[in-house]
mmCIF file of C-alpha atoms and ligand atoms in Angstrom:
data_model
loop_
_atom_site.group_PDB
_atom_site.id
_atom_site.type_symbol
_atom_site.label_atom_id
_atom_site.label_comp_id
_atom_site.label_asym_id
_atom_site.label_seq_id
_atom_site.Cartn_x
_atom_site.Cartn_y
_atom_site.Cartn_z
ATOM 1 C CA UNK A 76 20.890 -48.864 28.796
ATOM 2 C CA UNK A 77 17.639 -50.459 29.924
ATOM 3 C CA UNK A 78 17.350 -51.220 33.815
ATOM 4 C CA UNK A 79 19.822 -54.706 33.267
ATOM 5 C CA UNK A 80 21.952 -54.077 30.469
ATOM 6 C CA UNK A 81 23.818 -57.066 29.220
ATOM 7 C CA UNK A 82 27.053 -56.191 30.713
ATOM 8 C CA UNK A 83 25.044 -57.014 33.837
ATOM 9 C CA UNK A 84 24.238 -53.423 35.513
ATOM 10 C CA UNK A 85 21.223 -52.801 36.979
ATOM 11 C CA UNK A 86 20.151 -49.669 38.412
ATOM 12 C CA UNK A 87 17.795 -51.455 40.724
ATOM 13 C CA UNK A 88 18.011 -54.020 44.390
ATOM 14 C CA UNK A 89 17.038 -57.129 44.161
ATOM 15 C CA UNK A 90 13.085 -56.175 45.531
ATOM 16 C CA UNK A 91 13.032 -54.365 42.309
ATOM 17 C CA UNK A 92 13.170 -51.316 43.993
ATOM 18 C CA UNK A 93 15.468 -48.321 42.972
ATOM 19 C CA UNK A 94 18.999 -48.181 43.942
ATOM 20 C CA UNK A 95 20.185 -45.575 41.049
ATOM 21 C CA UNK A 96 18.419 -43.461 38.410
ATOM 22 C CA UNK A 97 20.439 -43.434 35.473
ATOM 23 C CA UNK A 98 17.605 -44.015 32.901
ATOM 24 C CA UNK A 99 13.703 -44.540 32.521
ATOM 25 C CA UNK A 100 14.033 -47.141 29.889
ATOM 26 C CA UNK A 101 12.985 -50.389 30.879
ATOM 27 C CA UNK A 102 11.613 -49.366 34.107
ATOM 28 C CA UNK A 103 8.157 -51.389 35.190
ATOM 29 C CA UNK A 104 5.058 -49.540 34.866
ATOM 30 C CA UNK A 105 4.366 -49.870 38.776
ATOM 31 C CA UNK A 106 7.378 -48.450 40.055
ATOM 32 C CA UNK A 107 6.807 -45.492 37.538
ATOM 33 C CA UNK A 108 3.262 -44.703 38.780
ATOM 34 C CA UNK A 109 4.439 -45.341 42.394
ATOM 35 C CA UNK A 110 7.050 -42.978 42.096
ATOM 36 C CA UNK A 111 4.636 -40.027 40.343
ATOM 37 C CA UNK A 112 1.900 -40.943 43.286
ATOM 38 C CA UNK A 113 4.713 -40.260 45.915
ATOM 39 C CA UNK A 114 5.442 -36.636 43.779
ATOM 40 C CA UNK A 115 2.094 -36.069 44.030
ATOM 41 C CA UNK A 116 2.122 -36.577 47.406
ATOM 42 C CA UNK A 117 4.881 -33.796 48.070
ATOM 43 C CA UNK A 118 3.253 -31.103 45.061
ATOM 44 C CA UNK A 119 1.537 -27.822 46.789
ATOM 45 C CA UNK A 120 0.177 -25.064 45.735
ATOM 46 C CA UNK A 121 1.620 -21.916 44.887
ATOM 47 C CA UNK A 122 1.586 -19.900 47.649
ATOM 48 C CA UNK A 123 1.518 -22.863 49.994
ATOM 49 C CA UNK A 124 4.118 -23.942 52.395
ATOM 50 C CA UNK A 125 5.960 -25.979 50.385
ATOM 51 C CA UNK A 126 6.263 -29.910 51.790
ATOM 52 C CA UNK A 127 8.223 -30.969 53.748
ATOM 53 C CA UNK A 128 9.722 -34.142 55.930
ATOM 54 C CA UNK A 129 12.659 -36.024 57.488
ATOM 55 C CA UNK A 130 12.736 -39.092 54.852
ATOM 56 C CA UNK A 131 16.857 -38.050 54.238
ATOM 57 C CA UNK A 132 17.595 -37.052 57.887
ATOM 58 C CA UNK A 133 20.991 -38.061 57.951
ATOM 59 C CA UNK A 134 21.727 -38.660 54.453
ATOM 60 C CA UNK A 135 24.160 -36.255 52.453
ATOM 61 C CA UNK A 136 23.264 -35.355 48.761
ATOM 62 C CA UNK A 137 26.169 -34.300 46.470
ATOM 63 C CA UNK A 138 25.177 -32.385 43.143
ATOM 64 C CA UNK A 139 27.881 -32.450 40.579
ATOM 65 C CA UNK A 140 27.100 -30.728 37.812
ATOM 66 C CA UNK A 141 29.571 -30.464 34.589
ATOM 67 C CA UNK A 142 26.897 -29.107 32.415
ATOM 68 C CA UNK A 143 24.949 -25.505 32.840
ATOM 69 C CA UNK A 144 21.670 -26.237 34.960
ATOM 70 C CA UNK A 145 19.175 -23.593 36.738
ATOM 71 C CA UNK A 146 15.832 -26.117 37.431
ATOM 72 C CA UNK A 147 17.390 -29.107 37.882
ATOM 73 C CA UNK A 148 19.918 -28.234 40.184
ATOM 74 C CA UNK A 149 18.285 -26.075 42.141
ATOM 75 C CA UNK A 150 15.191 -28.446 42.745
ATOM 76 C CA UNK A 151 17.920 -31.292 43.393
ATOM 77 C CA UNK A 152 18.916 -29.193 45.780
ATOM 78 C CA UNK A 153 15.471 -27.992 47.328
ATOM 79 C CA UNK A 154 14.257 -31.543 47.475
ATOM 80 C CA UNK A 155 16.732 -33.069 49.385
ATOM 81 C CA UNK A 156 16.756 -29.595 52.114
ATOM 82 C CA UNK A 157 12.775 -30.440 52.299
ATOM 83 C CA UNK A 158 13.242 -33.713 53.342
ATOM 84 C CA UNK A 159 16.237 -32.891 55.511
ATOM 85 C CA UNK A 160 19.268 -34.173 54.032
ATOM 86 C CA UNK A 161 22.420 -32.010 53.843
ATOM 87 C CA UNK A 162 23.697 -30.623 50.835
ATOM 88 C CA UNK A 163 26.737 -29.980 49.031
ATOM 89 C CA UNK A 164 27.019 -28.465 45.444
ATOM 90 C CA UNK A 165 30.500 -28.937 43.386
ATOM 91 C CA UNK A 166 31.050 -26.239 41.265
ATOM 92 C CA UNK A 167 33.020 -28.809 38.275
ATOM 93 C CA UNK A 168 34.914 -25.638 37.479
ATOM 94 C CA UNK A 169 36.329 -24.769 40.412
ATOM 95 C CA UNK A 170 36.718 -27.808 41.906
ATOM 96 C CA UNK A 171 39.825 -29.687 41.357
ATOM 97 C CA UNK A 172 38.746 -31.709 38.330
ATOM 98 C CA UNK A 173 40.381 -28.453 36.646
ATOM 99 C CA UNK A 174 43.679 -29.801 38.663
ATOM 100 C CA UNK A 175 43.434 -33.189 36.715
ATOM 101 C CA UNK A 176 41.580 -35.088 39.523
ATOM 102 C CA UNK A 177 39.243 -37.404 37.761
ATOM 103 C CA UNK A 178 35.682 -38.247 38.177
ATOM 104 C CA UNK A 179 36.048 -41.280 40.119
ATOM 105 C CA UNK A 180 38.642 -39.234 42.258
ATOM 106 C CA UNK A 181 36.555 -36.529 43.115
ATOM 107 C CA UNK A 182 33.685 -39.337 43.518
ATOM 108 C CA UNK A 183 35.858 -41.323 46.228
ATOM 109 C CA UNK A 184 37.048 -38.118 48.257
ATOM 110 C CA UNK A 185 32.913 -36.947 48.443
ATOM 111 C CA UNK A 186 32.527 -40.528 49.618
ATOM 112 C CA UNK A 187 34.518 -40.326 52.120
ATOM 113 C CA UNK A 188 32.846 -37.442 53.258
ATOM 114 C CA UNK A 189 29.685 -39.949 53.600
ATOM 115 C CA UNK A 190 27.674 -38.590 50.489
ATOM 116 C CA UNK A 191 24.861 -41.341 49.916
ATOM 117 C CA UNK A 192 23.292 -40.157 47.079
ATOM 118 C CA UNK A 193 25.594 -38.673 44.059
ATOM 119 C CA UNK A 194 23.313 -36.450 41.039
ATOM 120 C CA UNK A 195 25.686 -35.844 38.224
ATOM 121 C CA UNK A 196 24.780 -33.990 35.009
ATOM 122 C CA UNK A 197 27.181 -34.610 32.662
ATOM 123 C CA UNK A 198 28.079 -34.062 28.361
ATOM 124 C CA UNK A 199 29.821 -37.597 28.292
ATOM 125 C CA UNK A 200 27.536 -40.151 27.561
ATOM 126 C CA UNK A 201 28.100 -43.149 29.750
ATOM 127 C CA UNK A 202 29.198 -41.394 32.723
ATOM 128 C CA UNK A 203 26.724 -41.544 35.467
ATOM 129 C CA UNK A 204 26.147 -45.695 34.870
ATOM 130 C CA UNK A 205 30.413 -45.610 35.426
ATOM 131 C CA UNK A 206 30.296 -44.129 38.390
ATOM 132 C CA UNK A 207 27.309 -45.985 39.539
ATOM 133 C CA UNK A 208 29.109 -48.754 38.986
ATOM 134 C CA UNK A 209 32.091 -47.638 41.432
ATOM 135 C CA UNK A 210 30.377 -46.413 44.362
ATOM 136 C CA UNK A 211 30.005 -48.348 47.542
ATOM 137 C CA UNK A 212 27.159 -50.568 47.798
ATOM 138 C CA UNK A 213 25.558 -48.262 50.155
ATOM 139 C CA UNK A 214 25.968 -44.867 47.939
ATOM 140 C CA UNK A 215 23.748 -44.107 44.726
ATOM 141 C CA UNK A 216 23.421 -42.124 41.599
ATOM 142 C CA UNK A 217 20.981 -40.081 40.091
ATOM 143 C CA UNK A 218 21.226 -38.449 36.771
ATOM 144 C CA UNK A 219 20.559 -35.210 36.331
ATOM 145 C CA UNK A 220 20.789 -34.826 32.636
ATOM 146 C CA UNK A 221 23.304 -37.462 30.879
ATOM 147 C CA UNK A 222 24.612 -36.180 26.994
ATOM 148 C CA UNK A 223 21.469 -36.372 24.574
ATOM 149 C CA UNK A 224 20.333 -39.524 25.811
ATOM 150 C CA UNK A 225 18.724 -39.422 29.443
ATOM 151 C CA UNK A 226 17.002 -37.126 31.641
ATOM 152 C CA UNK A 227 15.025 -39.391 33.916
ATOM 153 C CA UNK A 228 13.662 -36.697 36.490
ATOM 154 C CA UNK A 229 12.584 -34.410 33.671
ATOM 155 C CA UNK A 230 10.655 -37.605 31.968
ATOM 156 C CA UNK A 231 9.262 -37.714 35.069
ATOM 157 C CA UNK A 232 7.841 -34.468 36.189
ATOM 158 C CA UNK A 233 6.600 -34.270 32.713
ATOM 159 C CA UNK A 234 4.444 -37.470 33.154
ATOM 160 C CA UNK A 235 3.530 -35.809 36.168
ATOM 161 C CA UNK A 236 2.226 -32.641 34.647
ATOM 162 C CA UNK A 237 0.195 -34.095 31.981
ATOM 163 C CA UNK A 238 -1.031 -36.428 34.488
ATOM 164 C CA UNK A 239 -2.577 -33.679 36.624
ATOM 165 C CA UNK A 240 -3.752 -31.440 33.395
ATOM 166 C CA UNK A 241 -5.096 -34.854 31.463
ATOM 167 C CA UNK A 242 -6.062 -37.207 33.773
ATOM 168 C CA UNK A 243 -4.108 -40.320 32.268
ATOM 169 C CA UNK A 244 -2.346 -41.492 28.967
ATOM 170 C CA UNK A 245 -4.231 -44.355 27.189
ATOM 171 C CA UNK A 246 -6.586 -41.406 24.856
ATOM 172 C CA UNK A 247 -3.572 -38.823 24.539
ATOM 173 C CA UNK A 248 -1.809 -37.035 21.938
ATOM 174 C CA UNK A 249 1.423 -35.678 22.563
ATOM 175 C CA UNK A 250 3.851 -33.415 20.076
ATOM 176 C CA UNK A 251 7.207 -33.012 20.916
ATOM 177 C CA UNK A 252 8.118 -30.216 18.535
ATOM 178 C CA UNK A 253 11.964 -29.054 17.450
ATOM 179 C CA UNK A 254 15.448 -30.421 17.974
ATOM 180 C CA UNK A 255 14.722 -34.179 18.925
ATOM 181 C CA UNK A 256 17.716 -35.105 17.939
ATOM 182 C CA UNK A 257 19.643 -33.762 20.435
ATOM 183 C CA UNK A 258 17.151 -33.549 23.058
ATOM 184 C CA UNK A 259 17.661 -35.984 26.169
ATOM 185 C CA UNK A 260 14.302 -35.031 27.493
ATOM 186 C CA UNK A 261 12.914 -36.204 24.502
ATOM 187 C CA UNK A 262 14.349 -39.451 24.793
ATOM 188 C CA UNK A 263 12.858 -39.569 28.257
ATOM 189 C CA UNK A 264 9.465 -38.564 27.484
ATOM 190 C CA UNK A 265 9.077 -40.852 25.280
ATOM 191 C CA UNK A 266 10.472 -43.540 27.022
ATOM 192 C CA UNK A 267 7.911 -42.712 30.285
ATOM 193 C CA UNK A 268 4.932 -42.122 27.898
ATOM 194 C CA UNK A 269 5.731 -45.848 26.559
ATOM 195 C CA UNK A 270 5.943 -47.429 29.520
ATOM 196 C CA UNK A 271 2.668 -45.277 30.328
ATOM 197 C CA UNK A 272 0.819 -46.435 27.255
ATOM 198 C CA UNK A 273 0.519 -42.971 25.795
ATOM 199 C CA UNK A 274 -2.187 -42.964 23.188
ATOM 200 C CA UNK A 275 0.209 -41.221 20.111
ATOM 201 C CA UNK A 276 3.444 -39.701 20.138
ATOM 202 C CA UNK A 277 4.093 -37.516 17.181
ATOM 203 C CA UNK A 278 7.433 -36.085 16.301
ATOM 204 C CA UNK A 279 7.904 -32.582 14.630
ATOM 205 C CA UNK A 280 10.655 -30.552 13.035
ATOM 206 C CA UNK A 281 13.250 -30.154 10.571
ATOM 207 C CA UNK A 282 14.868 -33.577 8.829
ATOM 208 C CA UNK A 283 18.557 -32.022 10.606
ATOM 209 C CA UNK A 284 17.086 -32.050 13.970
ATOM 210 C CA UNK A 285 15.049 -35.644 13.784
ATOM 211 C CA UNK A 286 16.641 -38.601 15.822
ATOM 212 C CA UNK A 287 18.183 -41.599 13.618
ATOM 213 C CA UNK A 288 15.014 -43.938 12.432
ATOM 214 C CA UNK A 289 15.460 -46.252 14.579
ATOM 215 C CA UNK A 290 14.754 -44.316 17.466
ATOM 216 C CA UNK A 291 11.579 -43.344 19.214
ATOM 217 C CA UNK A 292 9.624 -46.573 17.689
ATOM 218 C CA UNK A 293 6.302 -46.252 17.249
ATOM 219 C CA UNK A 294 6.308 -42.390 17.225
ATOM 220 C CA UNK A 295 4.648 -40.452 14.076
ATOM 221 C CA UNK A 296 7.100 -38.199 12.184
ATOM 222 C CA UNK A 297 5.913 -34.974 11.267
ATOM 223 C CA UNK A 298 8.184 -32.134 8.648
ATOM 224 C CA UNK A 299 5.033 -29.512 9.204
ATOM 225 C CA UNK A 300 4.394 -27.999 12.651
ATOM 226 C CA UNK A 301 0.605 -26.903 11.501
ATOM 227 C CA UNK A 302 0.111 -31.357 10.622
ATOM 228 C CA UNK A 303 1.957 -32.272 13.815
ATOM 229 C CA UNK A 304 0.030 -30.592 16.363
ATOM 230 C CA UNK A 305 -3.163 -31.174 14.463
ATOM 231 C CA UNK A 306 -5.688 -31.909 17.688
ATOM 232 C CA UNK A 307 -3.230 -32.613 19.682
ATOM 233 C CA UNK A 308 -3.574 -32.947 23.698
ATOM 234 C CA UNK A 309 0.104 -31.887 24.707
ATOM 235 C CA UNK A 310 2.759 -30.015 23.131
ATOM 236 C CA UNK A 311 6.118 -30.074 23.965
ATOM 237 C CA UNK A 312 8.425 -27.560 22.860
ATOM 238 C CA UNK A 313 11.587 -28.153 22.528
ATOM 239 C CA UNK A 314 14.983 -25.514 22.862
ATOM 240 C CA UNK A 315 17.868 -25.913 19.670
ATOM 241 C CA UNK A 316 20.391 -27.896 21.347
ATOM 242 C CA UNK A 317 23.211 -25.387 19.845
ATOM 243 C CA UNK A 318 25.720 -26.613 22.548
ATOM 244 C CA UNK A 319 25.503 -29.954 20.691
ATOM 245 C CA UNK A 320 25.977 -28.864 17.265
ATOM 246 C CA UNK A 321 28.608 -27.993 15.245
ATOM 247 C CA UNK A 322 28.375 -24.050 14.612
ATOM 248 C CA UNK A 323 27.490 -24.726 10.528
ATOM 249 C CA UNK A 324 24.439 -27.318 11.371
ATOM 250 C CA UNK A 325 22.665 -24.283 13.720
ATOM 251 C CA UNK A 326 19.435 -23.387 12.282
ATOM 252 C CA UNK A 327 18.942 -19.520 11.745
ATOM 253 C CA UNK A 328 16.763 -18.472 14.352
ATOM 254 C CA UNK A 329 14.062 -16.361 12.584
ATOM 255 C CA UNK A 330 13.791 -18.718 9.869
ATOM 256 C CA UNK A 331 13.339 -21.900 12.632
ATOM 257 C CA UNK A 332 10.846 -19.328 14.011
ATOM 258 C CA UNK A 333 8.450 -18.779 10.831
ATOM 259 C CA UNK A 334 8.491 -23.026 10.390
ATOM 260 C CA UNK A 335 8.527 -24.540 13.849
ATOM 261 C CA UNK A 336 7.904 -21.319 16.006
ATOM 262 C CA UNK A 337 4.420 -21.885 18.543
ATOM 263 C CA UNK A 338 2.894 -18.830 17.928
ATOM 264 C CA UNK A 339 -0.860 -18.304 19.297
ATOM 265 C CA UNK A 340 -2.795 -18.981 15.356
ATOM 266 C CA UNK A 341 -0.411 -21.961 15.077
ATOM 267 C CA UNK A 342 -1.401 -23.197 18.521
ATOM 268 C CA UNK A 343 -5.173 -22.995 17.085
ATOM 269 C CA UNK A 344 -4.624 -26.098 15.326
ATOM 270 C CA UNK A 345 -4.228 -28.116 18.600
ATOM 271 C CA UNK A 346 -7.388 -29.290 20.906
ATOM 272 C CA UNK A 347 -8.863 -26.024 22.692
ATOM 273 C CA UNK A 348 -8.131 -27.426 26.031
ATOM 274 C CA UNK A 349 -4.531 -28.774 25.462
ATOM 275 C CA UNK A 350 -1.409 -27.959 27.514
ATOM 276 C CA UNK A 351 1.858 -26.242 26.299
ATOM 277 C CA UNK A 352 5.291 -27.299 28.016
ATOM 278 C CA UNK A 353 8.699 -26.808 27.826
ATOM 279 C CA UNK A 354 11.468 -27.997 29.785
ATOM 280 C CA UNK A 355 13.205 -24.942 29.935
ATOM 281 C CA UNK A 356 15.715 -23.008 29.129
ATOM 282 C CA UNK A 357 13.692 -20.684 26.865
ATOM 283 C CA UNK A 358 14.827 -19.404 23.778
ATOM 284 C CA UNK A 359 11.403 -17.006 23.126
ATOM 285 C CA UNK A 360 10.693 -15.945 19.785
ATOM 286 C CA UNK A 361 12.661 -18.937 18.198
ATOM 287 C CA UNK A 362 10.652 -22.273 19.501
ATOM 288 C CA UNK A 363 8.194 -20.563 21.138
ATOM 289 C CA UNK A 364 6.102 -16.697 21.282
ATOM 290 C CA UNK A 365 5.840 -14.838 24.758
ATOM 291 C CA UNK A 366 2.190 -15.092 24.178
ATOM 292 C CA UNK A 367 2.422 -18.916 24.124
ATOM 293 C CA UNK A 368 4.640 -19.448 26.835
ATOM 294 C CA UNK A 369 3.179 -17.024 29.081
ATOM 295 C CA UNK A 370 -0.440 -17.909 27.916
ATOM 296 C CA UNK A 371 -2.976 -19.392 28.971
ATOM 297 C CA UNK A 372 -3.072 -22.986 27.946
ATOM 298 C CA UNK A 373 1.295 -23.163 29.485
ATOM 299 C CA UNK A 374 2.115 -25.160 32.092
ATOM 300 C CA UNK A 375 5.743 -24.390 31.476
ATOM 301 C CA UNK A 376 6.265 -23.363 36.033
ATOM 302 C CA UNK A 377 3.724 -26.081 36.850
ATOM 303 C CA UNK A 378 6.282 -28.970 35.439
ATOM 304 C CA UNK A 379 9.016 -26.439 37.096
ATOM 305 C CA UNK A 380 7.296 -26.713 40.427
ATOM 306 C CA UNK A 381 6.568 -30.652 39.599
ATOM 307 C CA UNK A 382 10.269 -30.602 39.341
ATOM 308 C CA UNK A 383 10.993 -30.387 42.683
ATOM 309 C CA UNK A 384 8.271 -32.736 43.695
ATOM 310 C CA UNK A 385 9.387 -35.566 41.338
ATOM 311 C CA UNK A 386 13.037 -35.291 42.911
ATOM 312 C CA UNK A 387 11.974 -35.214 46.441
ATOM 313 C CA UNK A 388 9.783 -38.683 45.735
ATOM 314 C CA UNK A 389 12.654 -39.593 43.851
ATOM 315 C CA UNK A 390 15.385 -39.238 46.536
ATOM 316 C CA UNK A 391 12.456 -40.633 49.656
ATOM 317 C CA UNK A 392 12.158 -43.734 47.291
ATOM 318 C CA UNK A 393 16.148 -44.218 47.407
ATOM 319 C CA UNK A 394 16.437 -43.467 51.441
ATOM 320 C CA UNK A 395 13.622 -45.856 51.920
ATOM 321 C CA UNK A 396 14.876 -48.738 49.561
ATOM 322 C CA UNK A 397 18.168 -48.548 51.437
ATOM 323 C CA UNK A 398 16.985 -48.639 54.863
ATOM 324 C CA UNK A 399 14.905 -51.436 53.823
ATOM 325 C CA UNK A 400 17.940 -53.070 52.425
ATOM 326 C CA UNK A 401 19.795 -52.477 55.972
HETATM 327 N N1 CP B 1491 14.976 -28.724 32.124
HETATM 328 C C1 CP B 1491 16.272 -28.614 32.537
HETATM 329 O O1 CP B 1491 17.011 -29.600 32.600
HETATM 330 O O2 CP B 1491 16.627 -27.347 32.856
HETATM 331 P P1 CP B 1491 18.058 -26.934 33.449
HETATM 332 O O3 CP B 1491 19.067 -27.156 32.326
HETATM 333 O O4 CP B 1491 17.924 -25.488 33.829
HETATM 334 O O5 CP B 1491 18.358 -27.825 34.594
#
């Protein structure tokens, strides 16, 4: 879906401004950098008093989660306390969707508990634009992680992140090493770094674990992890997506390891000063060594702390496009 998709959905007001997040694709290049200037606004360092404000006083945030989620959800959740908007988080599996109340039941009942702002992570591809097409004109949706195809926020606080460690796109070379295929915050990377101008994205891993070929235009393919990250600025490790796999297509672990594993020597091959990330979960010692991730050169809890940050701009961008729309 790109911001208007031909069925006529858009996820943003007539101004152009935000009124859901369902994807990054065809977002303008302003709005992007205005919304990781107003994260940057919000980021503090560790140790600091975290920011905060009253930009959702009065405005309820629902987080309805149907797929696992420790980051997003929590910072979902932290962003919208720190800028004073209550909370409510629906367990899917023990609410009464396990009754046989459907999504757009369970929807309507929160909205008539005056939620505003709805963040659904969900396996089902297509969801989140559905319901964002069935919510009051008032009410909007965020996605917190939608199938293998969209994770706006995470796009987002990773821009962020190599924005702070790199200084800006147009020179940069970023690897996204391991299972692309099934990796949603792939897709939104590279969607971000496009609309960012990234200098080169290069893709890396096994042929089973590479998108189709017409995704991710423009990218470099890479079947060698030692070729891939060859001077590279950024690497991006990616987790195997088992959940989306059928049990037979799984890689075996130790053997993924000794190909696409970042160890330390492999890291070598990469610019001295570049950045490690990963969006988390870990799986260490199959994409990625302790050493690495706990090394130097990671800023694996900088884009966690980001995280937060990027939602909080995120959710102040959608209270103040509202109010602006009256
Ligand atoms: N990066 C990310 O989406 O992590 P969680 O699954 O823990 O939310």
């Amino acid at each position: 879906m790109k911001a208007q998709d031909p069925q006529g959905f858009s996820q943003l007001d007539a101004a152009g401004r935000l009124r859901h997040l369902i994807t990054l694709a065809g977002l303008d290049g302003d709005l992007v950098r205005e919304l990781l200037a107003r994260a940057q606004h919000y980021v503090t360092r560790p140790g600091q008093v975290p920011a905060h404000g009253k930009d959702l006083a009065g405005f309820t945030v629902a987080n309805l989660f149907t797929e696992p989620s420790t980051r997003t959800r929590a910072s979902f959740e932290l962003a919208a306390k720190r800028l004073s908007a209550d909370v409510v988080n629906v367990d899917v599996m023990l609410s009464s969707r396990v009754k046989g109340e459907s999504m757009l039941d369970t929807i309507y009942t929160l909205q008539a508990m005056d939620v505003d702002v709805f963040v659904i992570r969900d396996a089902q591809p297509g969801v989140t634009q559905y319901v964002a097409e069935h919510v009051a004109d008032h009410v909007s949706v965020v996605s917190g992680g939608e199938a293998h195809l969209s994770h706006p926020t995470q796009g987002l606080l990773d821009a962020l992140t190599m924005l702070q460690f790199k200084g800006g796109f147009r020179d940069l070379v970023v690897s996204i090493v391991g299972d692309i295929r099934h990796s949603r915050v792939a897709r939104s990377a590279a969607q971000v770094l496009g609309i960012l101008g990234v200098g080169e994205l290069r893709l890396i891993g096994p042929d089973e674990l590479m998108p189709d070929a017409h995704e991710f235009p423009g990218a470099q393919r890479f079947s060698s992890l030692d070729a891939g990250i060859d001077h590279a600025d950024v690497v991006m490790i990616l987790r195997i997506q088992n959940e989306r796999m059928e049990q037979a297509r799984i890689p075996d672990a130790a053997g993924y390891f000794e190909r696409f594993g970042l160890t330390p020597e492999r890291l070598r091959r990469a610019r001295p000063e570049a950045i490690v990330m990963h969006p988390g979960p870990m799986n260490r010692g199959v994409e990625i060594a302790s050493e690495v991730a706990d090394g130097p050169q990671s800023v694996i809890r900088r884009q966690v702390a980001n995280g937060v940050a990027v939602r909080m701009a995120v959710l102040s961008h959608l209270a103040a496009a509202r109010r602006s729309r009256g």
